[in-house]
Amino acid sequence: MSRFNLTSNQKKIFKNVYWAVLGKIINILSGLFVGILVARYLGPKDYGLMNYVISYVTLFSILANFGMDNIEIRELSKQKVVKEVILGTAFRLRLFFSIITILLISVTLFFFESDPFTVLMVLIYSSSLILSTLNVIRNYFTSIVLNEYVVKTEITRTLTGAVIKIVLLYYHFSLGWFIAASAFDFLFMASGYLFSYKIKVGSVLDWKYDREIAKHLIRESFPLLLSGTAIIIYQKIDQVMIRNMIDNDAVGQFAVASNITELAIFIPMVIAQTVTPLLVKAHQENLELYKKKRQQFIDMMIWISIGMSIIMFVAANPAIKVLFGVKYLDAIPVLQIMAWKTVSVALFVSSGQIIIIENIQKFAVLRNIFGCFISIILNLVLIPKYGIIGSAVATIFTMSFTGYFSHIFIRPYKFLFQMQSNSLVFGLMRVVRHKL
């Protein structure tokens, strides 16, 4: 019977991985093509400012969703509460926190940003936070392992956004229009989620708010909010610090390398999003099976990411020269360093999913606070001496510490360090032999 169930689960995994990978490939190819055109058209300075605006808003984005993404998926996967109640409660909470976040962004701009154009661009892009409240629908489809509907929405958003940006390029529009178009992408995404939910499930008007569920979501998400805030800071603070310590041109060079790296980590991220609901189910029904699948999950994440990092390291030089041109040659050594971010992200994401499944997330804030301080300190020390290369080194060191080495110092997470070390030493052998 277990063999039959395993086969059924494998089919479900492969079907959803297929849809997820298909969507990511289309999104990546479209994003890479349009991104190259936009980077070449704007040049390092304006492209740097555009990425600074996005990074600035992203720093506050975790407050807008209150770190509820994974908690929503977990609660919806359990199916112990009517989905309309969870969705309705989560949506109202997200809407409330999004409004608070935009107000907070406005206050920080008043004190820390003197350029009126930059202020306007940040406020325009911050509208994406309101539209992102409907990500609760994406989380619902993820929880029931139906990536097809999410993927179709993402593909539509990506292709529509690509066409808009190409039109802006053709008619030589200025930087502000490209930032507005990036914010407009979220409107297409929200509309697509609403349409998919209407077709597959029903009306969002059936959603209900429950005060006790709200308290539960906030209580469960709060440790992840603190943790997520630290994560966002050490993932995005680099571009903000580079802009303030060097200039927009340096941000543009760093952003090219960073954005290419972000494209490369899609496979580990897809695996994590797809397998998590099945791990939740195994954890509830069969702990021995769960432990085996848990190790299998980490093995896949780590060794697929190592392969991706090697490819990216080797291809960095010709990729920058051919795709982005001579204006972005300074991005080559940065990309060669950032290529290894894929491995550190895989370590971080795989352990993070297990932490949530086993409901030990209250300790997660420790590793991420460590990472936050390490990132800021290393950037302060390395950027003045080594520029954007120093910031790249800071990124890799920080991610490796938070996703792996920090588990040594947090007693409830020591088993994660042991599992990850086991995967690094023996995982490839198990993956190749399929004896998991």
Coordinates of C-alpha atoms in Angstrom, one line a residue:
M1 CA 0.0 0.0 0.0
S2 CA 2.9 2.4 0.8
R3 CA 4.3 1.7 -2.6
F4 CA 1.0 2.6 -4.2
N5 CA 0.7 5.8 -2.2
L6 CA 4.3 6.7 -2.9
T7 CA 3.7 6.3 -6.6
S8 CA 0.6 8.4 -6.4
N9 CA 2.4 11.2 -4.6
Q10 CA 5.3 11.0 -7.0
K11 CA 2.9 11.5 -9.9
K12 CA 1.3 14.5 -8.1
I13 CA 4.8 16.0 -7.5
F14 CA 5.9 15.5 -11.0
K15 CA 2.8 17.1 -12.5
N16 CA 3.1 20.1 -10.3
V17 CA 6.8 20.4 -10.8
Y18 CA 6.1 20.3 -14.5
W19 CA 3.7 23.2 -14.3
A20 CA 5.9 25.1 -11.9
V21 CA 9.0 24.6 -14.0
L22 CA 7.1 25.4 -17.2
G23 CA 5.9 28.7 -15.7
K24 CA 9.3 29.6 -14.3
I25 CA 11.0 28.9 -17.6
I26 CA 8.6 31.1 -19.5
N27 CA 8.9 33.8 -16.8
I28 CA 12.7 33.5 -16.8
L29 CA 13.1 33.6 -20.5
S30 CA 10.7 36.5 -20.9
G31 CA 12.2 38.4 -17.9
L32 CA 15.7 37.8 -19.0
F33 CA 15.0 39.0 -22.6
V34 CA 13.1 42.1 -21.5
G35 CA 15.5 42.7 -18.6
I36 CA 18.5 42.8 -20.9
L37 CA 16.7 45.2 -23.2
V38 CA 15.8 47.5 -20.3
A39 CA 19.3 47.4 -18.8
R40 CA 20.9 48.2 -22.1
Y41 CA 18.4 51.0 -22.8
L42 CA 18.6 52.6 -19.4
G43 CA 22.3 52.1 -18.8
P44 CA 23.8 51.3 -15.4
K45 CA 22.8 54.6 -13.7
D46 CA 19.1 54.6 -14.4
Y47 CA 18.9 50.8 -14.2
G48 CA 20.6 51.2 -10.8
L49 CA 18.0 53.7 -9.6
M50 CA 15.2 51.5 -10.8
N51 CA 16.5 48.5 -8.8
Y52 CA 17.1 50.8 -5.8
V53 CA 13.4 51.8 -5.8
I54 CA 12.4 48.1 -6.0
S55 CA 14.8 47.2 -3.2
Y56 CA 13.6 50.1 -1.0
V57 CA 9.9 48.9 -1.2
T58 CA 10.9 45.3 -0.8
L59 CA 12.6 46.1 2.5
F60 CA 9.2 46.8 3.9
S61 CA 7.2 44.1 2.0
I62 CA 7.5 41.5 4.8
L63 CA 5.5 43.8 7.1
A64 CA 2.7 44.0 4.5
N65 CA 2.1 40.3 4.5
F66 CA 3.1 39.9 8.1
G67 CA 5.2 36.8 7.3
M68 CA 2.0 34.8 6.8
D69 CA 2.7 33.1 3.4
N70 CA 4.1 29.8 4.8
I71 CA 1.7 29.8 7.7
E72 CA -1.3 30.2 5.3
I73 CA 0.0 27.2 3.2
R74 CA 0.4 25.1 6.4
E75 CA -3.0 25.9 7.8
L76 CA -4.7 25.4 4.4
S77 CA -2.9 22.1 3.9
K78 CA -4.2 20.8 7.3
Q79 CA -7.8 21.4 6.2
K80 CA -8.9 21.7 9.8
V81 CA -10.6 25.0 9.2
V82 CA -12.9 26.0 6.4
K83 CA -10.7 27.5 3.7
E84 CA -13.0 30.5 3.2
V85 CA -12.4 31.5 6.8
I86 CA -8.6 31.2 6.5
L87 CA -8.6 33.1 3.2
G88 CA -10.9 35.8 4.3
T89 CA -9.1 36.4 7.6
A90 CA -5.7 36.4 6.0
F91 CA -6.8 38.8 3.2
R92 CA -8.1 41.4 5.7
L93 CA -5.0 41.1 7.8
R94 CA -2.8 41.6 4.7
L95 CA -4.8 44.6 3.5
F96 CA -4.6 46.3 6.9
F97 CA -0.8 45.7 7.2
S98 CA -0.3 46.8 3.6
I99 CA -1.8 50.2 4.3
I100 CA 0.2 50.6 7.5
T101 CA 3.4 49.7 5.5
I102 CA 2.8 52.3 2.8
L103 CA 2.3 54.9 5.5
L104 CA 5.6 53.8 7.1
I105 CA 7.4 54.0 3.7
S106 CA 6.1 57.5 3.3
V107 CA 7.4 58.5 6.7
T108 CA 10.9 57.1 6.0
L109 CA 11.1 58.8 2.7
F110 CA 10.3 62.2 4.3
F111 CA 13.3 61.8 6.7
F112 CA 15.8 59.9 4.5
E113 CA 15.3 60.7 0.8
S114 CA 15.8 64.2 -0.5
D115 CA 15.3 63.6 -4.3
P116 CA 11.7 64.3 -5.2
F117 CA 11.8 62.0 -8.3
T118 CA 13.1 59.0 -6.2
V119 CA 10.4 59.7 -3.6
L120 CA 7.7 59.7 -6.3
M121 CA 9.0 56.4 -7.8
V122 CA 9.1 54.7 -4.5
L123 CA 5.5 55.7 -3.7
I124 CA 4.3 54.5 -7.1
Y125 CA 6.0 51.2 -6.8
S126 CA 4.7 50.8 -3.2
S127 CA 1.2 50.4 -4.6
S128 CA 2.2 46.8 -5.4
L129 CA 1.9 46.0 -1.7
I130 CA -1.9 46.5 -1.8
L131 CA -2.2 44.3 -4.9
S132 CA -0.1 41.6 -3.4
T133 CA -2.8 41.0 -0.7
L134 CA -4.4 38.5 -3.2
N135 CA -1.4 36.3 -2.9
V136 CA -3.6 34.4 -0.4
I137 CA -5.2 32.8 -3.5
R138 CA -1.8 31.7 -4.7
N139 CA -1.1 30.1 -1.3
Y140 CA -4.4 28.3 -1.5
F141 CA -3.6 26.6 -4.8
T142 CA -0.1 25.8 -3.5
S143 CA -1.6 24.2 -0.4
I144 CA -3.7 21.8 -2.5
V145 CA -0.8 21.2 -5.0
L146 CA -2.5 22.8 -8.0
N147 CA 0.3 24.9 -9.5
E148 CA -1.4 24.9 -12.9
Y149 CA -3.7 27.8 -12.0
V150 CA -0.9 29.8 -10.4
V151 CA 1.4 29.2 -13.4
K152 CA -1.2 30.3 -15.9
T153 CA -1.7 33.5 -14.0
E154 CA 2.1 34.2 -13.8
I155 CA 2.6 33.5 -17.5
T156 CA -0.2 35.9 -18.4
R157 CA 1.3 38.6 -16.1
T158 CA 4.8 38.0 -17.5
L159 CA 3.9 38.2 -21.1
T160 CA 1.6 41.2 -20.7
G161 CA 4.2 43.0 -18.7
A162 CA 6.9 42.1 -21.3
V163 CA 4.8 43.6 -24.1
I164 CA 4.2 46.8 -22.2
K165 CA 7.9 47.2 -21.5
I166 CA 8.8 46.5 -25.1
V167 CA 6.3 49.2 -26.2
L168 CA 8.0 51.6 -23.7
L169 CA 11.4 50.8 -25.2
Y170 CA 10.2 51.2 -28.8
Y171 CA 8.8 54.7 -28.1
H172 CA 11.7 55.7 -25.9
F173 CA 9.8 56.3 -22.7
S174 CA 11.7 57.5 -19.6
L175 CA 12.7 55.7 -16.4
G176 CA 9.6 56.6 -14.5
W177 CA 7.4 54.7 -16.9
F178 CA 9.3 51.5 -16.5
I179 CA 9.0 51.7 -12.7
A180 CA 5.2 52.3 -13.1
A181 CA 5.0 49.3 -15.5
S182 CA 6.7 47.1 -12.9
A183 CA 4.1 48.1 -10.4
F184 CA 1.3 47.6 -12.9
D185 CA 2.5 43.9 -13.3
F186 CA 1.0 43.3 -9.8
L187 CA -2.4 44.4 -11.0
F188 CA -2.4 41.7 -13.7
M189 CA -1.2 39.1 -11.2
A190 CA -4.0 40.0 -8.8
S191 CA -6.6 39.9 -11.5
G192 CA -5.4 36.5 -12.7
Y193 CA -5.6 35.1 -9.2
L194 CA -9.2 36.4 -8.8
F195 CA -10.2 34.9 -12.2
S196 CA -8.6 31.5 -11.4
Y197 CA -10.2 31.3 -8.0
K198 CA -13.6 32.2 -9.5
I199 CA -13.3 29.5 -12.2
K200 CA -11.9 26.7 -10.0
V201 CA -13.4 27.4 -6.5
G202 CA -16.0 30.2 -6.3
S203 CA -16.5 33.8 -5.3
V204 CA -14.1 35.6 -2.9
L205 CA -17.3 37.2 -1.5
D206 CA -17.8 33.9 0.4
W207 CA -14.6 34.6 2.4
K208 CA -15.3 35.2 6.1
Y209 CA -13.3 36.9 8.8
D210 CA -12.8 35.2 12.1
R211 CA -11.2 37.1 15.0
E212 CA -9.9 33.9 16.7
I213 CA -8.3 32.7 13.4
A214 CA -6.8 36.2 13.0
K215 CA -5.2 35.9 16.5
H216 CA -3.9 32.5 15.6
L217 CA -2.4 33.6 12.3
I218 CA -0.8 36.6 13.9
R219 CA 0.5 34.6 16.8
E220 CA 2.0 31.9 14.5
S221 CA 3.3 34.4 12.0
F222 CA 4.9 36.8 14.4
P223 CA 8.2 34.8 14.8
L224 CA 8.3 34.6 11.0
L225 CA 7.7 38.3 10.7
L226 CA 10.7 39.0 12.8
S227 CA 12.7 36.4 11.0
G228 CA 11.4 37.6 7.6
T229 CA 12.3 41.2 8.4
A230 CA 15.8 40.2 9.1
I231 CA 15.9 38.1 5.9
I232 CA 14.6 41.0 3.7
I233 CA 17.1 43.3 5.3
Y234 CA 20.2 41.2 4.6
Q235 CA 18.9 40.2 1.1
K236 CA 18.1 43.7 -0.1
I237 CA 20.0 46.1 2.1
D238 CA 23.1 45.7 -0.1
Q239 CA 21.7 47.6 -3.0
V240 CA 20.4 50.4 -0.7
M241 CA 23.8 50.6 1.0
I242 CA 25.7 50.5 -2.3
R243 CA 23.6 53.4 -3.6
N244 CA 24.3 55.5 -0.5
M245 CA 28.0 54.5 -0.2
I246 CA 28.9 54.6 -3.9
D247 CA 26.3 55.6 -6.5
N248 CA 23.4 54.5 -8.8
D249 CA 25.9 53.2 -11.4
A250 CA 27.4 50.7 -8.9
V251 CA 23.8 49.6 -8.0
G252 CA 23.2 48.9 -11.7
Q253 CA 26.3 46.7 -12.0
F254 CA 25.4 44.8 -8.9
A255 CA 21.8 44.5 -9.8
V256 CA 22.6 42.8 -13.2
A257 CA 24.6 40.1 -11.4
S258 CA 22.1 39.8 -8.6
N259 CA 19.1 39.5 -10.9
I260 CA 20.8 36.8 -13.0
T261 CA 21.4 34.9 -9.8
E262 CA 17.8 35.3 -8.7
L263 CA 16.8 33.7 -12.1
A264 CA 19.0 30.7 -11.4
I265 CA 17.6 29.8 -8.1
F266 CA 14.1 29.0 -9.5
I267 CA 14.5 25.2 -9.5
P268 CA 15.3 24.9 -5.7
M269 CA 12.4 27.3 -5.0
V270 CA 10.0 25.3 -7.2
I271 CA 10.9 22.1 -5.5
A272 CA 10.4 23.7 -2.1
Q273 CA 7.0 25.1 -2.9
T274 CA 5.8 21.9 -4.5
V275 CA 7.0 19.3 -2.0
T276 CA 6.1 21.2 1.2
P277 CA 2.3 20.3 1.2
L278 CA 3.2 16.6 0.8
L279 CA 5.8 16.9 3.6
V280 CA 3.1 18.4 5.8
K281 CA 0.8 15.5 5.1
A282 CA 3.6 12.9 5.7
H283 CA 4.4 14.7 9.0
Q284 CA 0.8 14.3 10.1
E285 CA 0.3 10.6 9.0
N286 CA 3.7 8.8 9.2
L287 CA 6.7 10.2 11.0
E288 CA 9.1 7.6 9.8
L289 CA 8.1 8.2 6.2
Y290 CA 8.3 12.0 6.8
K291 CA 11.9 11.7 8.1
K292 CA 13.0 9.8 5.0
K293 CA 11.3 12.3 2.7
R294 CA 12.8 15.2 4.7
Q295 CA 16.3 14.0 4.0
Q296 CA 15.4 13.4 0.3
F297 CA 14.1 16.9 0.1
I298 CA 17.4 18.4 1.4
D299 CA 19.5 16.1 -0.9
M300 CA 17.6 17.3 -4.0
M301 CA 17.7 21.0 -3.0
I302 CA 21.4 21.1 -2.2
W303 CA 22.8 19.1 -5.2
I304 CA 20.6 20.6 -7.8
S305 CA 21.7 24.0 -6.6
I306 CA 25.4 23.1 -6.7
G307 CA 25.0 22.1 -10.3
M308 CA 23.3 25.4 -11.1
S309 CA 26.1 27.3 -9.3
I310 CA 28.8 25.6 -11.3
I311 CA 27.1 26.4 -14.6
M312 CA 26.5 30.0 -13.6
F313 CA 30.1 30.5 -12.5
V314 CA 31.6 29.2 -15.7
A315 CA 29.1 31.1 -17.9
A316 CA 29.4 34.5 -16.1
N317 CA 32.0 36.1 -18.3
P318 CA 30.5 35.4 -21.7
A319 CA 27.0 35.9 -20.5
I320 CA 27.6 39.5 -19.3
K321 CA 29.6 40.4 -22.3
V322 CA 27.2 39.0 -24.9
L323 CA 23.9 39.9 -23.2
F324 CA 24.5 43.2 -21.4
G325 CA 27.5 44.6 -23.3
V326 CA 30.6 46.5 -22.3
K327 CA 28.7 48.9 -20.0
Y328 CA 28.3 46.1 -17.5
L329 CA 31.7 44.5 -17.5
D330 CA 32.1 45.3 -13.7
A331 CA 29.3 42.9 -13.1
I332 CA 31.3 39.8 -14.2
P333 CA 33.3 39.2 -11.0
V334 CA 30.3 40.0 -8.9
L335 CA 28.3 37.3 -10.8
Q336 CA 31.0 34.7 -10.4
I337 CA 30.8 35.2 -6.6
M338 CA 27.0 35.5 -6.5
A339 CA 26.7 32.3 -8.5
W340 CA 27.2 30.4 -5.2
K341 CA 24.2 32.1 -3.6
T342 CA 22.1 29.4 -5.2
V343 CA 23.6 26.8 -2.8
S344 CA 23.2 29.0 0.2
V345 CA 19.6 29.7 -0.7
A346 CA 18.9 26.0 -1.1
L347 CA 20.3 25.4 2.4
F348 CA 18.2 28.2 3.8
V349 CA 15.0 27.4 2.1
S350 CA 15.0 23.7 2.7
S351 CA 15.7 24.1 6.4
G352 CA 13.1 26.9 6.6
Q353 CA 10.4 24.7 5.2
I354 CA 11.2 21.9 7.7
I355 CA 11.2 24.5 10.6
I356 CA 7.7 25.5 9.7
I357 CA 6.4 22.0 9.2
E358 CA 7.7 20.9 12.6
N359 CA 6.4 24.1 14.2
I360 CA 9.7 25.3 15.6
Q361 CA 9.7 28.6 13.9
K362 CA 9.9 30.6 17.1
F363 CA 13.7 30.0 17.0
A364 CA 14.1 31.0 13.4
V365 CA 14.3 34.6 14.3
L366 CA 17.7 34.0 16.0
R367 CA 19.5 32.8 12.9
N368 CA 18.0 35.6 10.8
I369 CA 18.8 38.3 13.2
F370 CA 22.4 37.0 13.3
G371 CA 22.4 37.1 9.5
C372 CA 21.0 40.7 9.5
F373 CA 23.7 42.0 11.7
I374 CA 26.4 40.1 9.8
S375 CA 25.2 41.4 6.5
I376 CA 25.1 45.1 7.6
I377 CA 28.5 44.9 9.3
L378 CA 30.2 43.1 6.4
N379 CA 28.8 45.5 3.9
L380 CA 29.9 48.5 6.0
V381 CA 33.4 47.0 6.2
L382 CA 33.8 45.5 2.7
I383 CA 32.0 48.1 0.4
P384 CA 34.4 51.0 1.2
K385 CA 37.4 48.7 0.5
Y386 CA 36.2 46.4 -2.3
G387 CA 33.1 48.1 -3.7
I388 CA 30.4 45.8 -5.1
I389 CA 32.7 42.8 -5.0
G390 CA 32.9 43.2 -1.3
S391 CA 29.1 43.3 -1.1
A392 CA 28.9 40.1 -3.1
V393 CA 31.2 38.4 -0.6
A394 CA 29.1 39.7 2.2
T395 CA 26.0 38.2 0.6
I396 CA 27.4 34.7 0.2
F397 CA 28.9 34.6 3.7
T398 CA 25.7 35.9 5.3
M399 CA 23.4 33.4 3.5
S400 CA 25.7 30.5 4.3
F401 CA 25.8 31.4 7.9
T402 CA 22.0 31.8 8.3
G403 CA 21.1 28.7 6.3
Y404 CA 23.7 26.3 7.6
F405 CA 26.3 27.3 10.2
S406 CA 23.9 29.1 12.5
H407 CA 22.2 25.8 13.2
I408 CA 25.2 24.8 15.3
F409 CA 24.5 27.5 17.8
I410 CA 20.7 27.0 18.1
R411 CA 20.0 23.7 20.0
P412 CA 16.6 22.9 18.5
Y413 CA 18.1 23.3 15.0
K414 CA 21.2 21.1 15.4
F415 CA 19.5 18.2 13.7
L416 CA 19.2 20.5 10.6
F417 CA 23.0 21.0 10.6
Q418 CA 23.5 17.3 10.8
M419 CA 21.1 16.6 8.0
Q420 CA 22.6 19.3 5.8
S421 CA 26.1 18.1 6.4
N422 CA 25.0 14.5 5.6
S423 CA 23.5 15.8 2.3
L424 CA 26.7 17.7 1.4
V425 CA 28.8 14.6 2.0
F426 CA 26.6 11.7 1.0
G427 CA 23.6 13.3 -0.7
L428 CA 24.9 13.2 -4.3
M429 CA 25.4 9.5 -3.9
R430 CA 21.9 9.0 -2.8
V431 CA 20.4 11.2 -5.5
V432 CA 22.3 9.3 -8.2
R433 CA 21.4 5.9 -6.9
H434 CA 17.8 6.9 -6.1
K435 CA 18.1 5.2 -2.7
L436 CA 16.4 7.7 -0.5

